[in-house]
Structure formats: C-alpha cells, structure tokens
XYZ file of N, CA, C and O in Angstrom:
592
model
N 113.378 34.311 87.470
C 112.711 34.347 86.183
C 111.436 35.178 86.293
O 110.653 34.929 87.209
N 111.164 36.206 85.368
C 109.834 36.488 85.129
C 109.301 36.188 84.203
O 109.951 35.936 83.188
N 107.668 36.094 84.226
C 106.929 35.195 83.456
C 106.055 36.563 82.475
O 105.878 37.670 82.985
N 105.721 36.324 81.450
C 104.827 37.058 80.587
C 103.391 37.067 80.912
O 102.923 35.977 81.241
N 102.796 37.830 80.893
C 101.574 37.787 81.134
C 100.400 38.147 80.161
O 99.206 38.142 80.458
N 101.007 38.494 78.820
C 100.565 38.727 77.463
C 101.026 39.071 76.459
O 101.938 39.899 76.450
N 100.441 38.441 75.140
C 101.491 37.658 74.367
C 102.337 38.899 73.665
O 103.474 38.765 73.212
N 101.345 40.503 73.655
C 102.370 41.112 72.843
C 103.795 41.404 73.554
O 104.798 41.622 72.874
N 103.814 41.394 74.871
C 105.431 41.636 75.642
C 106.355 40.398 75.194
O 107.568 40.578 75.084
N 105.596 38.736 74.853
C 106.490 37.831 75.058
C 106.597 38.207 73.153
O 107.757 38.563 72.942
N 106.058 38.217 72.284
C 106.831 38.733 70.889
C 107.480 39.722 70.937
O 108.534 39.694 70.302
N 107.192 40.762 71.560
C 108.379 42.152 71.408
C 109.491 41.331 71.999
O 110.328 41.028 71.149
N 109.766 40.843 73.315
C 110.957 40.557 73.838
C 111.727 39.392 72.485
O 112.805 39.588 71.925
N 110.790 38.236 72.251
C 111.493 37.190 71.413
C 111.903 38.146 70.436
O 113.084 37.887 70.204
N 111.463 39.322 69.599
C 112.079 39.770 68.375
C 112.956 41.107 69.023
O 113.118 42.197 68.473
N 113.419 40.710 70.243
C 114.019 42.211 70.604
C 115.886 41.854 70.069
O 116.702 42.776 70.108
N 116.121 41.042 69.808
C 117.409 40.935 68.757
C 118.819 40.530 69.636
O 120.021 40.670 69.410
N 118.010 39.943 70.774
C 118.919 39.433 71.625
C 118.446 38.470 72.983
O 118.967 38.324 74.089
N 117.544 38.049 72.527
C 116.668 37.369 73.533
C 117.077 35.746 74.463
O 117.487 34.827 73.754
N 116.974 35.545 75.650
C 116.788 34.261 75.935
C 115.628 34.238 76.406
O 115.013 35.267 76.686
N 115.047 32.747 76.598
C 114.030 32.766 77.292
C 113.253 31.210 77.485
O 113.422 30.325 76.645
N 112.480 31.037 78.574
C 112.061 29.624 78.721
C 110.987 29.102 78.531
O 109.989 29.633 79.019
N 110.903 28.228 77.971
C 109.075 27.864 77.830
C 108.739 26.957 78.880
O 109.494 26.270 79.568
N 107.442 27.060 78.905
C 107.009 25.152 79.875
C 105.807 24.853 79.636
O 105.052 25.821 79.547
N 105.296 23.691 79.479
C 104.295 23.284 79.308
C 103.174 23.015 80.375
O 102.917 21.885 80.789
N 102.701 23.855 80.676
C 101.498 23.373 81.953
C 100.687 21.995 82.133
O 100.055 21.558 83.094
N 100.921 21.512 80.947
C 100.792 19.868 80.361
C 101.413 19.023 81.325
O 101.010 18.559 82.392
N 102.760 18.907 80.544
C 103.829 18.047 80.549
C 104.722 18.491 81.447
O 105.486 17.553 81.678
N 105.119 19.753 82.280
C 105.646 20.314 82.795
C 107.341 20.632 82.348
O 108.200 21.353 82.856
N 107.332 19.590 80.984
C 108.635 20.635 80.227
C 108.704 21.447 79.667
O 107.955 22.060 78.906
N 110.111 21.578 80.166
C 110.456 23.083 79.412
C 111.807 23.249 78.555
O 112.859 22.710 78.897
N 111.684 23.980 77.503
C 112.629 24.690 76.674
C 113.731 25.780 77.481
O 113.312 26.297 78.517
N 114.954 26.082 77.070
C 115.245 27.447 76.956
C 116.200 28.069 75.591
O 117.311 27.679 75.232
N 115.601 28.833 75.172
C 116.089 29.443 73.270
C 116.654 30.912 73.840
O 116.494 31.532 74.892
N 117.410 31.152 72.585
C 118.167 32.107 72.079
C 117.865 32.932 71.127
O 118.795 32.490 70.452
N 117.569 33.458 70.679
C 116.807 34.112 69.766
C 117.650 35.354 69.407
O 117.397 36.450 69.908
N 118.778 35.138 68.424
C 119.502 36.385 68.188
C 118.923 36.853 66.194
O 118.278 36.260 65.330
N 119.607 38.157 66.286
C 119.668 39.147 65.332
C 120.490 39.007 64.318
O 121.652 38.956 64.723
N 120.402 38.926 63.231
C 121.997 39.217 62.215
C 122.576 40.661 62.622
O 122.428 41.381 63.609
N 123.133 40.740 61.703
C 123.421 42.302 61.691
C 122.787 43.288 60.491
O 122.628 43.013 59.301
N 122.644 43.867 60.825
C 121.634 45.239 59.690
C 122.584 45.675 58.964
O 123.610 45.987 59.569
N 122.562 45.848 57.364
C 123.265 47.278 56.936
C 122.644 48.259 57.573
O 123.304 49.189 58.037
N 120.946 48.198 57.727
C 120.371 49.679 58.102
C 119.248 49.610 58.523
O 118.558 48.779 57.934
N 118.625 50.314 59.556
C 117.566 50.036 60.192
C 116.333 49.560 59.515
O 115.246 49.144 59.915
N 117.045 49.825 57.988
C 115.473 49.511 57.138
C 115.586 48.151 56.414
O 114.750 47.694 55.635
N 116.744 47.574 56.787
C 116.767 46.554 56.285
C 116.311 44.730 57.268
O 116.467 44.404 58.444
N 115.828 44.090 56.257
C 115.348 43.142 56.756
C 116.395 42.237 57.732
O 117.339 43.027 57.734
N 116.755 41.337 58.390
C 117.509 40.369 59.147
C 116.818 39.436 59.454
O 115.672 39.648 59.851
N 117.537 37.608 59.314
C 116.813 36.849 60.025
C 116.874 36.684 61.412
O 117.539 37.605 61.888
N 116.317 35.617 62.591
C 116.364 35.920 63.435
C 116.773 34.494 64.012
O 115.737 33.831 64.056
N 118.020 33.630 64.544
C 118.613 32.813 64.409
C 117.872 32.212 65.825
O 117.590 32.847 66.841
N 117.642 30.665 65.516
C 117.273 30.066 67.220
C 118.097 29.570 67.564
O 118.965 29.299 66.734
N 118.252 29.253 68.692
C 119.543 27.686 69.308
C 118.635 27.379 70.571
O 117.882 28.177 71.130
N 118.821 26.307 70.838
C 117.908 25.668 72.090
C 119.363 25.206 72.980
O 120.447 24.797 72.562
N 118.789 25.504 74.589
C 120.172 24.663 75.309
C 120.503 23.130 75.382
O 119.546 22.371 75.532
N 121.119 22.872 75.338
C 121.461 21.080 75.457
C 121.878 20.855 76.236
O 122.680 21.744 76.520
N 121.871 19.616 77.365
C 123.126 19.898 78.081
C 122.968 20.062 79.773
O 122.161 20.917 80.136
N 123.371 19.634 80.363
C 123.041 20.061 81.757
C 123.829 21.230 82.008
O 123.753 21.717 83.136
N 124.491 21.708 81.251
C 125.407 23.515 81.555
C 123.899 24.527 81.552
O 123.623 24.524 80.352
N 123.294 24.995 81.942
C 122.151 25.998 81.224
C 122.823 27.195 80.939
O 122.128 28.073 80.428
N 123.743 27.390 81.098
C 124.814 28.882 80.632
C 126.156 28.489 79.460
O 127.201 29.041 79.116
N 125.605 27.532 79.198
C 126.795 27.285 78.096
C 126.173 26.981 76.769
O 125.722 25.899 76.392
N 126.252 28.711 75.791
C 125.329 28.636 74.540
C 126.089 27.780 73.600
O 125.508 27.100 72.754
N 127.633 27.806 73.756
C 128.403 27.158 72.669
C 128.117 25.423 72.410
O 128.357 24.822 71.363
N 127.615 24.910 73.517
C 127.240 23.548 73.119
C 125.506 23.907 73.498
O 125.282 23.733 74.695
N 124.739 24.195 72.995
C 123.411 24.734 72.581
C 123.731 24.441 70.944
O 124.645 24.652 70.147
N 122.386 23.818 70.956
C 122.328 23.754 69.487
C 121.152 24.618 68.444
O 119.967 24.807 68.720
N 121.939 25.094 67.085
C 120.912 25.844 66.371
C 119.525 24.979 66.164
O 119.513 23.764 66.360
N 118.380 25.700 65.758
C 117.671 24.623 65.402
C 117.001 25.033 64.010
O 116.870 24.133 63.180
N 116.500 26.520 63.639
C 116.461 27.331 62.464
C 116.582 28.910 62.630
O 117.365 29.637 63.243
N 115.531 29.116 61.864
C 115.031 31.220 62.138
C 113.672 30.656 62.093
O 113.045 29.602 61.988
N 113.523 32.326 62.274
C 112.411 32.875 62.310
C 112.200 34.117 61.440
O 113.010 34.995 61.143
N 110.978 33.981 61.121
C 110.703 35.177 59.728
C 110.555 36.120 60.530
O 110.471 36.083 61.758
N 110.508 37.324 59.549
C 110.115 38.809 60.594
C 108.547 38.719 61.026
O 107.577 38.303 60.391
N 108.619 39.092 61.930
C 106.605 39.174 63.116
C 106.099 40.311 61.959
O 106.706 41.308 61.568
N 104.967 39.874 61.616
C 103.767 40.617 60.561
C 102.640 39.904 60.936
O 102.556 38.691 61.133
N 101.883 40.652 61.008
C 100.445 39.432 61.216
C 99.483 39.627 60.248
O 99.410 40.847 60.098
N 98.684 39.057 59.490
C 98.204 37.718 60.234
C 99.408 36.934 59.703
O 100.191 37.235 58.802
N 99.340 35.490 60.752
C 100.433 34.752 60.296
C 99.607 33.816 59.651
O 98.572 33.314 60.087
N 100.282 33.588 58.336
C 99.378 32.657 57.554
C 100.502 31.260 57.510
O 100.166 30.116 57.201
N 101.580 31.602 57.815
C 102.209 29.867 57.783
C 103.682 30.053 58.983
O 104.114 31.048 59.565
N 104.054 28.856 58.983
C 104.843 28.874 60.662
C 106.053 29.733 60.327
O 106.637 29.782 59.245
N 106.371 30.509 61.627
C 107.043 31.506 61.828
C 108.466 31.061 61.873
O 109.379 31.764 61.439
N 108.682 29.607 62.529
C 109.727 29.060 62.723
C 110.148 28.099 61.555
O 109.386 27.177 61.263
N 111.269 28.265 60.907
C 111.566 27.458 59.812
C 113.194 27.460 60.342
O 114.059 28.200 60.810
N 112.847 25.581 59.755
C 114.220 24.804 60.427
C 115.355 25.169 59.678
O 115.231 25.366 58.469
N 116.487 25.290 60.260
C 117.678 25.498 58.924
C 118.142 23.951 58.810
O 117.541 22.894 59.005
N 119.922 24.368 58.273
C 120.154 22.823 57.382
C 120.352 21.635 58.436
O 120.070 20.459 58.207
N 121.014 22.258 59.918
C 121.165 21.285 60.702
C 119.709 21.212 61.982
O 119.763 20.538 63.010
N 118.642 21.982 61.609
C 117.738 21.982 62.447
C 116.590 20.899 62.091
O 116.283 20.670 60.922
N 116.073 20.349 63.022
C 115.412 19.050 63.349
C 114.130 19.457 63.227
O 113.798 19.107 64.359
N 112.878 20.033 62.653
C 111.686 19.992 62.764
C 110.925 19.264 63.265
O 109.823 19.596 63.701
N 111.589 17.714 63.285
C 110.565 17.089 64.244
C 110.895 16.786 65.877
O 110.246 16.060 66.630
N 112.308 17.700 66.233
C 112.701 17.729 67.477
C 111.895 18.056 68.319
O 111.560 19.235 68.204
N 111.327 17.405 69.304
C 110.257 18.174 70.581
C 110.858 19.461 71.220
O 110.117 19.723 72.167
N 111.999 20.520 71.137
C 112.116 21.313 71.261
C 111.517 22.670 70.560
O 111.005 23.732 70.913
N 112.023 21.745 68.917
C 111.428 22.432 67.534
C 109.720 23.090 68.171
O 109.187 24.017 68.782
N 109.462 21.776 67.461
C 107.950 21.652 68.082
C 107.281 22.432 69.060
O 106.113 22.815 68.987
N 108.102 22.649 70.000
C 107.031 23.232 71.383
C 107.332 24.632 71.327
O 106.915 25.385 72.206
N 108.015 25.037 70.378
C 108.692 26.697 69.986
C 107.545 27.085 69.035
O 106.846 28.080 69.227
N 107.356 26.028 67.738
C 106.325 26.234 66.976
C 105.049 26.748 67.174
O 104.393 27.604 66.580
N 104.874 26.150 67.989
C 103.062 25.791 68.864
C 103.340 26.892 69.915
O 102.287 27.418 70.277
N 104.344 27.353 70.460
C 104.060 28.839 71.189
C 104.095 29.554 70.504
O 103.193 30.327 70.828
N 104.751 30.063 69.299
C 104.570 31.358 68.659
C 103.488 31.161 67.803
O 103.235 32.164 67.136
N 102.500 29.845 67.525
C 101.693 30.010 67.097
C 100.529 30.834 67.900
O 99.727 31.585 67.344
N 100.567 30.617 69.032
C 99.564 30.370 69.749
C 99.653 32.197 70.455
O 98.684 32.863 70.820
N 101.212 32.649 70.463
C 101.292 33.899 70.878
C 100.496 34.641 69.925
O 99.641 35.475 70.223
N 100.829 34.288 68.765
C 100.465 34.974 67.245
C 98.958 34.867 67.095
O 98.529 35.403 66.073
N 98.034 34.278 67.908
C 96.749 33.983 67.907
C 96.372 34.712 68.893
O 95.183 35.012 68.791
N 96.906 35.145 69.855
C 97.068 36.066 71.373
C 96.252 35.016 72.401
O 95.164 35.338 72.879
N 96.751 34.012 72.626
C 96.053 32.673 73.127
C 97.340 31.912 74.408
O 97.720 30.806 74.023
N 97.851 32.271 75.490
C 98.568 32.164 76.307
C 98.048 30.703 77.027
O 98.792 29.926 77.625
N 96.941 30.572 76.868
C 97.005 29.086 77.555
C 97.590 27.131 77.619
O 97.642 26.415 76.619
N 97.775 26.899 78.358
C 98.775 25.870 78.067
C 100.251 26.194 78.411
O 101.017 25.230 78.413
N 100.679 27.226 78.656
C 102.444 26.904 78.640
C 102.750 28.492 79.490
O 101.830 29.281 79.701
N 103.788 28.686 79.792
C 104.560 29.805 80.543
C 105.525 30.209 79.421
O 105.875 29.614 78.402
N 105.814 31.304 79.884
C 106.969 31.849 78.858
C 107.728 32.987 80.246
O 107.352 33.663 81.204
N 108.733 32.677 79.675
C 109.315 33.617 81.179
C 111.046 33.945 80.550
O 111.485 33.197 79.677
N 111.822 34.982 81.031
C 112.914 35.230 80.955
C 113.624 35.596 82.114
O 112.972 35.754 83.146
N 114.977 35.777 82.134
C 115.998 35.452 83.000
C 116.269 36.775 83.406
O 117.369 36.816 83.957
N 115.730 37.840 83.359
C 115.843 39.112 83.948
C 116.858 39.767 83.301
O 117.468 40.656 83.893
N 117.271 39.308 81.600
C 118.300 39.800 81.098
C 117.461 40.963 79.695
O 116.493 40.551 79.057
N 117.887 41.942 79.530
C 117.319 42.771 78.394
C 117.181 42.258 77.180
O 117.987 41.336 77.059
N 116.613 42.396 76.324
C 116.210 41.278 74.722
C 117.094 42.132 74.273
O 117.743 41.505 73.436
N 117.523 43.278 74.350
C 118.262 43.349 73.020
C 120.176 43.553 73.291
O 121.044 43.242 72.476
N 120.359 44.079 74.494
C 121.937 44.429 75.104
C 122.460 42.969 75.950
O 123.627 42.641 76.166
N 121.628 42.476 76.208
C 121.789 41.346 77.565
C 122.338 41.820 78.944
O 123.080 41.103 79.616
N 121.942 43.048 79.331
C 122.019 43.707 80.588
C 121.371 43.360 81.748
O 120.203 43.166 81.408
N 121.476 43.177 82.900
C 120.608 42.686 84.019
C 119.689 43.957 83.823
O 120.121 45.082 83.573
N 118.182 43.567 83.993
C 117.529 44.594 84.470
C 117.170 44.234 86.040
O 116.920 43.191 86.643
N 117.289 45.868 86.456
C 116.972 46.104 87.460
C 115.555 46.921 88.013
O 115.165 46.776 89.171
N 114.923 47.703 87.128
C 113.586 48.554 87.491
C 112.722 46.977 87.012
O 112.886 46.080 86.185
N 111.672 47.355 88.191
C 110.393 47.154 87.845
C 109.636 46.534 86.579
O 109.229 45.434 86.206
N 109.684 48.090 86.048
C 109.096 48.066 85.037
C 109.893 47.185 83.434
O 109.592 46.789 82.308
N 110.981 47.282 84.331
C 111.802 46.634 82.579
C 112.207 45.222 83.011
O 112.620 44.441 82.154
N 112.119 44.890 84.168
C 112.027 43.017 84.096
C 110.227 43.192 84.016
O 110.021 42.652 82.929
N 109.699 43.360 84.215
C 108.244 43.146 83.594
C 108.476 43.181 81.868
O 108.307 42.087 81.328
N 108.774 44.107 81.140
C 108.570 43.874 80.094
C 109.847 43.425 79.214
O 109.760 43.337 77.989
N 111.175 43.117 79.997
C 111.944 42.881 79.573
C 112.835 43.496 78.232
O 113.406 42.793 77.397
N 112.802 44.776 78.252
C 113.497 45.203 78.142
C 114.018 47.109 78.422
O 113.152 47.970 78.263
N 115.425 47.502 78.816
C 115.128 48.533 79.309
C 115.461 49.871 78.741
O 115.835 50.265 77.636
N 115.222 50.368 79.758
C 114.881 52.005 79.222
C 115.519 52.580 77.956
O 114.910 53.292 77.157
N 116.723 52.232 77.849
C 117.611 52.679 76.803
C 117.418 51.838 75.456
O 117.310 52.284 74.314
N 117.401 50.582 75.858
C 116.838 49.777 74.327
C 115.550 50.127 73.920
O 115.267 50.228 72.726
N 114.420 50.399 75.181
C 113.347 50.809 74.605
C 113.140 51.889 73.774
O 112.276 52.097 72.921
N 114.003 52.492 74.133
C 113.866 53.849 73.336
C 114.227 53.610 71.991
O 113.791 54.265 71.044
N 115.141 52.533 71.899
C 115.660 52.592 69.970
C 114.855 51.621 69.156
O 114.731 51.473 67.940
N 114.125 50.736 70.644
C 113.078 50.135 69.570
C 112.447 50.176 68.754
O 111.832 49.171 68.397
C-alpha cells in the first residue's frame, strides 16, 4: 500500500473514475476500504456521478459482496455541504459512511491529520498495477495522466 501525503493527490486519485482505496484512523486504528467508480459519459463535458461501495466481509477482493453506500458530487471547492450523499440502500449513519464523510471533509479543508489514506498500487482510473515510482506515488499512470 502507498499512503498519500497531501490531500490534493488523495482527491485527484478518489475522483480518478476508478479508484480503490483505504482509510484508517490514527484514533481508533480502523480502517475502511471504498470503491469509488465513474458512470459513463456521453462526453467529456458531461457531468457523471461518482458511485461508493465499502468492502464487507473478510474476502478484501471480493467487490460483489461489498456494499454500495451512496455518490459523491463532482469536487468544486469551496465545499459548502457534504460531498458524500447516501443513496436508497446507503446507511448515513453507518461508521463506514461516516469516516468517508469526515475524510473528504477534512481533505477538502487540506487538513490530513487524524487518519491515513493509502491505495493498493492500482491506477484510479484503468486499474493497472503501477509500476514507476512516480505513478504509485501519485497513483495514477502515465497514460491516464495524460487524459486527465
């Protein structure tokens, strides 16, 4: 796993349209791991929501029993109200919910303290292993970066 080290890499990666990734609480020492996918575009100019699912489960590679929990609006700042909104079967007052909330609040404030954020060395937007350096640091690589 690599870990983020500031908050604009851990929002580019969460809105890179194909994301996993883990949280933890430096608190409590739990942790999350979410999904963070894309709809599909008619066109680059068009808007998409951005779907969550959290893992369940002692499988950590098995998204199909992962459960949704809502979206997420498109990243604009300032954020004036929560980014994460529950859908019909998502739990808002789930402590998963919750600890997703309070990080993208807190990313969105550029305020990293309290929790880790880290990903699985997979690209946010293809789900490719990265291999350079530079693109498990920022998680994602050369070729997605470019269409970003």
């Amino acid at each position: 796993m690599s870990k983020f080290d500031d908050h604009k890499s851990a929002i580019d990666f969460i809105y890179g349209g194909n994301a996993v990734f883990t949280i933890k609480s430096l608190k409590t020492d739990k942790h999350f791991t979410y999904k963070v996918t894309q709809a599909k575009r008619e066109s680059e100019q068009d808007a998409a929501p951005y779907f969550v699912r959290v893992l369940a489960g002692p499988d950590n590679q098995d998204w199909a029993a992962s459960q949704y929990i809502g979206f997420l609006k498109e990243y604009a700042l300032p954020v004036d109200t929560d980014p994460l909104l529950a859908g019909k079967k998502g739990k808002p007052d789930a402590p998963s919910f919750k600890a997703l909330q309070w990080v993208l609040m807190k990313l969105y404030r550029r305020d990293m303290d309290g929790f880790e954020i880290m990903h699985e060395g997979r690209c946010c937007r293809c789900n490719r292993a990265l291999t350079h350096p530079d693109s498990i640091e920022s998680g994602i690589g050369p070729e997605c970066a470019k269409r970003a």
